[in-house]
C-alpha cells in the first residue's frame, strides 16, 4: 500500500519532473525572501538582495504570485502531485508577504495621521517636467577643481517673493553618486516653493577626509552670497541629504563655524534653518562597528576616512554629527526604514538621544518595512508618508 502511495506521488515524465524541480526552486526562493523581509540582512548576500528587491519593488511579489498560480495550474493539469502540493502553501505565503507589509505601512500612516493611496503604491508615475540650470560653478579648490551645482527655481507662482532655499547633498557611501540622482525630489520641493541647489562634492581618491563636508559648507556660503541673484531668503537655508549625503548635511549644519572643519573656499559661516536627513548615520564609530552589511559599509568608510576607527579614532569622532549637537543646533527631521540593510535604527536612536538631551526640536520617523533608498519608489506608501511629514516640517520652519 505504501509503495503504491509513493508511486502515485513520484514524478513521471519530463514535465512532471520539470514542474517538481521548479516548485523546489520557488520554495527556496520564497524561504529566502520571507527571512529577509522579517530579518534585516547583509545587502551583499543573495538573501539580502532578494529581500531588498521584494521590499523595494512592489510589483516583484505580484509577479512571483503569478508564476506560482501558473505552476499550480500546470501541476494540476499534468498531475504533478508534489508540485501541486507545494504550490498551495507557497501561494498563501506569497500573498501574506504582499499584504503584511502593506497593512503595517497603512497602520503607521494612520498612527501618524497621514492619508495614503494604495493605488499610487503600485501605479505611481512621476515625470520630470521642471526646467533647471545645470552645472553652475560654486567654487574652485586650491588645486583647481571646479565645484558645481544644479539650480532648480521655485515654482513660477512664487516669483514675486524671496523663497527659502534647500541645499541638497547626494548619497553614495561618500565614494560615488551624483547630483543627478534624485531629480523628483528637486521637482517636488520647487513646486512647494523652495529654490533647490543640488550640489556635487569631491570624493575619493581626489578628496581628503575633510574635503566632502568642506565642499558642502562652501556651497552653503556661495548660495547665501548669491541670495539676491536667485531671489532667496538668506535666513532660510535648509540642508537636505540622503544616506552619506544625510550624514554630510547634518555634519555641515551642526559643525558650522568650527574652525577645524572649514569650508574649502573663502565663504562666510551660515546659520542653518533646518536639516533633513534621509537614513544618514549620525555616529561614525558606532556605524562602522555595527551595521547589517559590514562588507560594504566598512569598505566605503575606510576609503572615505582612509582607515578604521582604531587607526584614526579622532577622524571618526570629527566626522560624527552627534559630537557637535548643542543648544544652537537647527531643527532636524530624520527618516529611516526599519528594514534598512545599511543603516541600523541605532543611528536614529543615538541622534534622537543627543537632540533630546540638548532640547533641539526634532522629528524622527521609523518607516516600517522600508529599505535603504526606499523613497526611490516614488508612490510607495512609505514615500507618501515621507512627503506629507516633510511638507508639514518645512512649512512650519519656513513661514
XYZ file of C-alpha atoms in Angstrom:
399
model
C 0.000 0.000 0.000
C 2.777 2.396 0.986
C 4.657 1.508 -2.169
C 1.563 2.343 -4.233
C 1.182 5.715 -2.490
C 4.827 6.556 -3.172
C 4.396 5.589 -6.816
C 1.412 7.927 -7.148
C 3.467 10.866 -5.831
C 6.696 10.121 -7.700
C 7.090 12.369 -10.798
C 6.758 10.603 -14.144
C 7.959 12.012 -17.412
C 9.775 15.200 -18.310
C 7.005 17.727 -17.457
C 6.248 16.312 -14.020
C 9.940 16.349 -13.137
C 10.290 19.905 -14.533
C 7.325 21.201 -12.546
C 8.546 19.456 -9.390
C 12.012 20.960 -9.798
C 10.512 24.396 -10.428
C 8.409 24.114 -7.259
C 11.551 23.284 -5.241
C 13.354 26.337 -6.626
C 10.372 28.561 -5.782
C 10.263 27.113 -2.259
C 13.907 28.044 -1.682
C 13.366 31.490 -3.222
C 10.341 32.319 -1.090
C 12.023 30.957 2.059
C 14.931 33.369 1.498
C 12.604 36.293 0.745
C 10.498 35.576 3.840
C 13.585 35.507 6.035
C 14.947 38.746 4.549
C 11.651 40.630 4.915
C 11.441 39.880 8.617
C 15.186 39.968 9.401
C 17.480 42.775 8.235
C 20.143 41.024 6.158
C 23.505 41.845 4.568
C 22.732 43.583 1.282
C 25.685 41.862 -0.429
C 24.262 38.389 0.216
C 21.791 36.591 -2.066
C 19.189 36.615 0.722
C 19.749 40.330 1.306
C 19.443 41.100 -2.397
C 16.147 39.204 -2.680
C 14.757 40.894 0.422
C 15.733 44.310 -0.899
C 14.068 43.525 -4.216
C 10.873 42.392 -2.500
C 10.674 45.456 -0.228
C 11.866 47.972 -2.811
C 9.760 46.858 -5.800
C 6.021 46.479 -5.077
C 5.489 44.518 -8.311
C 8.128 41.869 -7.596
C 5.985 39.740 -5.285
C 2.924 40.181 -7.510
C 4.875 38.771 -10.457
C 6.096 35.925 -8.259
C 2.478 35.206 -7.268
C 1.561 34.966 -10.942
C 4.295 32.356 -11.502
C 3.072 30.300 -8.526
C -0.504 30.346 -9.877
C 0.755 29.222 -13.293
C 2.741 26.452 -11.582
C -0.339 25.313 -9.661
C -2.444 25.206 -12.817
C 0.172 23.264 -14.777
C 0.835 20.897 -11.866
C -2.889 20.134 -11.609
C -3.152 19.629 -15.346
C -0.093 17.362 -15.564
C -0.935 15.618 -12.271
C 2.446 16.526 -10.763
C 1.342 15.864 -7.204
C 4.446 17.134 -5.372
C 4.460 20.395 -7.328
C 0.715 20.723 -6.779
C 1.066 20.076 -3.054
C 3.904 22.603 -2.672
C 2.243 25.334 -4.763
C -0.728 25.871 -2.438
C 1.229 26.887 0.714
C 3.676 28.851 -1.480
C 0.776 30.849 -2.866
C -0.603 31.545 0.603
C 2.810 32.582 1.940
C 3.418 34.880 -1.019
C 0.038 36.570 -0.628
C 0.871 37.077 3.046
C 4.239 38.646 2.100
C 2.403 41.115 -0.136
C -0.322 42.010 2.348
C 1.541 42.090 5.678
C 3.959 44.982 4.859
C 1.101 46.968 3.302
C -1.003 46.563 6.457
C 1.974 47.597 8.583
C 2.609 50.696 6.439
C -1.081 51.664 6.413
C -1.280 51.286 10.201
C 1.787 53.501 10.569
C 0.236 56.093 8.238
C -2.958 56.024 10.318
C -0.935 56.421 13.524
C 0.835 59.437 12.008
C -2.462 60.834 10.680
C -1.394 60.647 7.026
C -3.736 59.795 4.157
C -2.165 57.308 1.719
C -3.199 55.773 -1.594
C -2.788 52.054 -2.267
C -3.269 52.715 -5.993
C -0.224 55.038 -6.019
C 1.782 52.381 -4.170
C 1.592 50.158 -7.273
C 0.864 52.519 -10.169
C 2.514 55.882 -9.432
C 4.287 57.534 -12.338
C 6.193 60.804 -11.967
C 7.704 62.655 -14.899
C 10.323 65.368 -14.618
C 8.793 68.433 -16.276
C 10.586 71.243 -14.396
C 13.405 73.176 -16.033
C 16.632 73.845 -14.143
C 20.059 75.385 -14.635
C 22.812 72.797 -14.773
C 26.466 72.857 -13.707
C 26.761 76.282 -12.077
C 30.264 76.620 -10.614
C 30.020 77.457 -6.916
C 33.739 77.395 -6.195
C 37.200 76.311 -7.208
C 39.528 74.491 -4.821
C 43.186 75.388 -4.311
C 44.171 72.557 -6.647
C 41.915 73.928 -9.405
C 38.886 71.617 -9.135
C 35.629 73.310 -10.122
C 32.736 72.568 -7.742
C 29.338 72.537 -9.433
C 25.643 72.522 -8.595
C 22.281 72.459 -10.353
C 19.719 75.130 -9.503
C 16.005 74.317 -9.573
C 13.996 77.552 -9.260
C 10.884 77.712 -7.120
C 7.568 77.424 -8.946
C 6.536 80.451 -11.012
C 3.749 81.366 -8.582
C 6.448 82.294 -6.031
C 8.406 84.567 -8.408
C 7.465 87.799 -6.631
C 8.808 86.698 -3.246
C 12.148 85.683 -1.806
C 11.915 81.929 -1.401
C 13.564 79.652 1.158
C 16.403 77.521 -0.205
C 17.193 73.842 0.091
C 20.761 72.709 -0.486
C 20.616 69.019 -1.361
C 23.541 66.642 -0.805
C 23.504 63.364 -2.730
C 24.293 59.961 -1.235
C 26.507 57.137 -2.455
C 28.548 55.984 0.529
C 30.912 59.013 0.352
C 32.638 57.404 -2.645
C 30.138 57.607 -5.524
C 26.850 59.205 -6.612
C 25.985 62.491 -8.299
C 23.687 65.490 -8.074
C 21.522 63.993 -10.817
C 20.472 61.021 -8.678
C 17.073 62.215 -7.375
C 15.518 64.860 -9.660
C 11.990 64.009 -8.492
C 12.811 65.419 -5.051
C 14.075 68.655 -6.612
C 10.902 68.996 -8.653
C 8.649 68.292 -5.667
C 10.495 70.797 -3.469
C 10.430 73.501 -6.142
C 6.669 73.005 -6.517
C 6.379 73.593 -2.754
C 8.062 76.974 -3.166
C 11.737 76.213 -2.471
C 14.697 77.086 -4.647
C 16.807 73.918 -4.725
C 20.581 73.792 -5.095
C 21.635 70.198 -5.824
C 25.380 70.045 -5.233
C 28.385 67.974 -6.221
C 31.302 67.470 -3.831
C 34.718 65.865 -4.187
C 35.085 62.184 -3.317
C 37.982 59.713 -3.011
C 40.560 59.306 -4.348
C 40.561 63.019 -5.214
C 39.174 64.184 -1.859
C 40.815 64.121 1.568
C 38.796 63.045 4.604
C 37.721 66.628 5.447
C 37.045 67.747 1.886
C 33.491 66.454 1.436
C 31.987 68.435 4.302
C 34.261 71.356 3.355
C 32.684 71.435 -0.111
C 29.171 71.298 1.356
C 29.989 74.305 3.535
C 31.394 76.118 0.510
C 28.148 75.541 -1.366
C 26.148 76.915 1.578
C 28.265 80.071 1.722
C 28.086 80.558 -2.057
C 24.286 80.260 -2.034
C 23.988 82.957 0.638
C 26.433 85.219 -1.233
C 24.183 84.883 -4.302
C 20.896 85.270 -2.454
C 19.969 88.400 -4.444
C 20.753 86.723 -7.770
C 18.445 83.779 -7.087
C 15.891 85.715 -5.000
C 16.201 83.529 -1.938
C 15.873 84.355 1.748
C 19.393 84.027 3.253
C 17.864 83.375 6.681
C 16.026 80.301 5.435
C 18.782 77.969 4.263
C 17.764 74.320 4.711
C 20.096 71.350 4.263
C 18.869 68.010 2.925
C 20.724 64.791 2.179
C 20.207 61.065 1.757
C 22.431 58.323 3.188
C 26.025 59.634 3.102
C 24.520 62.935 1.971
C 22.302 62.969 5.057
C 25.383 62.469 7.213
C 27.197 65.326 5.430
C 24.171 67.619 5.679
C 23.978 67.087 9.445
C 27.748 67.417 9.823
C 27.909 70.687 7.849
C 24.963 72.204 9.731
C 25.909 71.081 13.219
C 29.622 71.982 12.895
C 29.039 75.330 11.186
C 31.684 77.784 12.406
C 34.001 75.052 13.727
C 37.476 76.104 12.549
C 38.722 72.515 12.438
C 36.207 71.738 9.665
C 36.436 74.840 7.465
C 34.864 75.328 4.009
C 37.062 74.571 1.004
C 36.647 78.106 -0.395
C 36.524 81.576 1.152
C 32.854 81.894 2.110
C 31.026 83.080 5.246
C 29.740 80.860 8.041
C 25.966 80.494 7.641
C 23.368 79.601 10.299
C 21.222 76.737 9.008
C 17.442 76.892 9.287
C 16.647 73.143 9.266
C 18.255 69.798 8.473
C 16.504 66.968 6.582
C 18.273 63.635 6.992
C 17.215 60.624 4.956
C 18.749 57.491 6.538
C 22.170 59.083 7.142
C 24.351 57.815 10.036
C 24.998 60.110 12.993
C 27.835 58.352 14.853
C 30.573 57.157 12.514
C 32.457 54.955 15.001
C 29.348 53.059 16.047
C 28.194 52.872 12.428
C 31.474 51.225 11.411
C 31.215 48.756 14.284
C 27.513 47.922 13.994
C 25.658 47.718 10.689
C 23.816 44.972 8.768
C 26.224 44.995 5.784
C 29.787 45.302 7.137
C 31.364 44.132 3.893
C 30.055 47.179 2.070
C 29.872 49.774 4.861
C 33.342 49.229 6.290
C 34.974 49.257 2.863
C 33.461 52.609 1.825
C 34.191 54.137 5.243
C 37.841 53.063 5.040
C 38.042 54.573 1.557
C 36.433 57.822 2.728
C 38.282 58.240 6.044
C 41.448 56.426 4.905
C 41.338 53.825 7.638
C 39.477 52.183 10.500
C 38.306 53.692 13.829
C 41.228 52.002 15.597
C 43.663 53.673 13.173
C 42.022 57.113 13.164
C 39.665 57.450 16.155
C 39.925 61.256 16.001
C 38.755 61.353 12.372
C 35.727 59.194 13.106
C 34.870 61.465 16.048
C 35.391 64.573 13.913
C 33.083 63.306 11.168
C 30.256 62.294 13.542
C 27.424 64.882 13.563
C 26.307 63.889 17.087
C 29.521 65.336 18.518
C 28.514 68.884 17.510
C 24.963 68.939 18.840
C 24.248 71.817 21.197
C 21.651 74.431 22.076
C 22.058 76.167 18.691
C 21.643 73.019 16.569
C 18.937 73.612 13.918
C 15.605 71.730 13.925
C 16.103 68.303 12.365
C 13.878 65.699 10.753
C 15.072 62.156 10.031
C 13.531 59.271 8.082
C 14.854 55.717 8.435
C 13.424 52.358 7.395
C 13.164 49.615 9.991
C 14.406 47.167 7.318
C 17.337 49.303 6.158
C 20.122 46.896 5.212
C 22.875 49.515 5.553
C 21.971 51.952 8.350
C 20.598 50.396 11.572
C 17.887 52.082 13.660
C 20.563 52.523 16.359
C 21.839 55.523 14.368
C 18.468 57.277 14.648
C 18.201 56.383 18.339
C 21.638 57.915 19.010
C 20.641 61.093 17.151
C 17.295 61.276 18.958
C 19.003 60.930 22.348
C 21.532 63.712 21.715
C 18.999 66.112 20.204
C 16.612 65.497 23.113
C 19.403 65.990 25.660
C 20.106 69.436 24.155
C 16.428 70.377 23.747
C 16.719 70.598 19.958
C 13.416 70.492 18.090
C 13.364 67.321 16.003
C 11.235 64.589 14.458
C 12.319 61.027 13.690
C 10.233 58.554 11.686
C 10.924 54.807 11.654
C 9.204 53.647 8.486
C 8.021 50.012 8.621
C 9.447 47.531 6.116
C 11.356 50.339 4.379
C 14.724 49.584 2.796
C 17.638 51.924 2.161
C 16.668 54.476 -0.532
C 13.007 53.460 -0.102
C 11.979 56.888 -1.441
C 13.297 55.841 -4.859
C 9.895 54.149 -5.271
C 8.012 57.407 -5.731
C 4.475 56.295 -4.947
C 5.175 53.732 -2.235
C 3.178 54.036 0.969
C 6.315 54.913 2.931
C 7.274 57.599 0.407
C 3.779 59.060 0.640
C 4.144 59.256 4.431
C 7.549 60.908 3.980
C 6.215 63.538 1.563
C 3.462 64.554 3.953
C 5.629 64.697 7.077
C 8.404 66.592 5.304
C 5.931 69.068 3.800
C 4.496 69.907 7.233
C 8.003 70.195 8.747
C 9.281 72.538 6.023
C 6.194 74.729 6.135
C 6.479 75.022 9.912
C 10.040 76.387 9.826
C 9.937 78.353 6.540
C 6.931 80.626 7.038
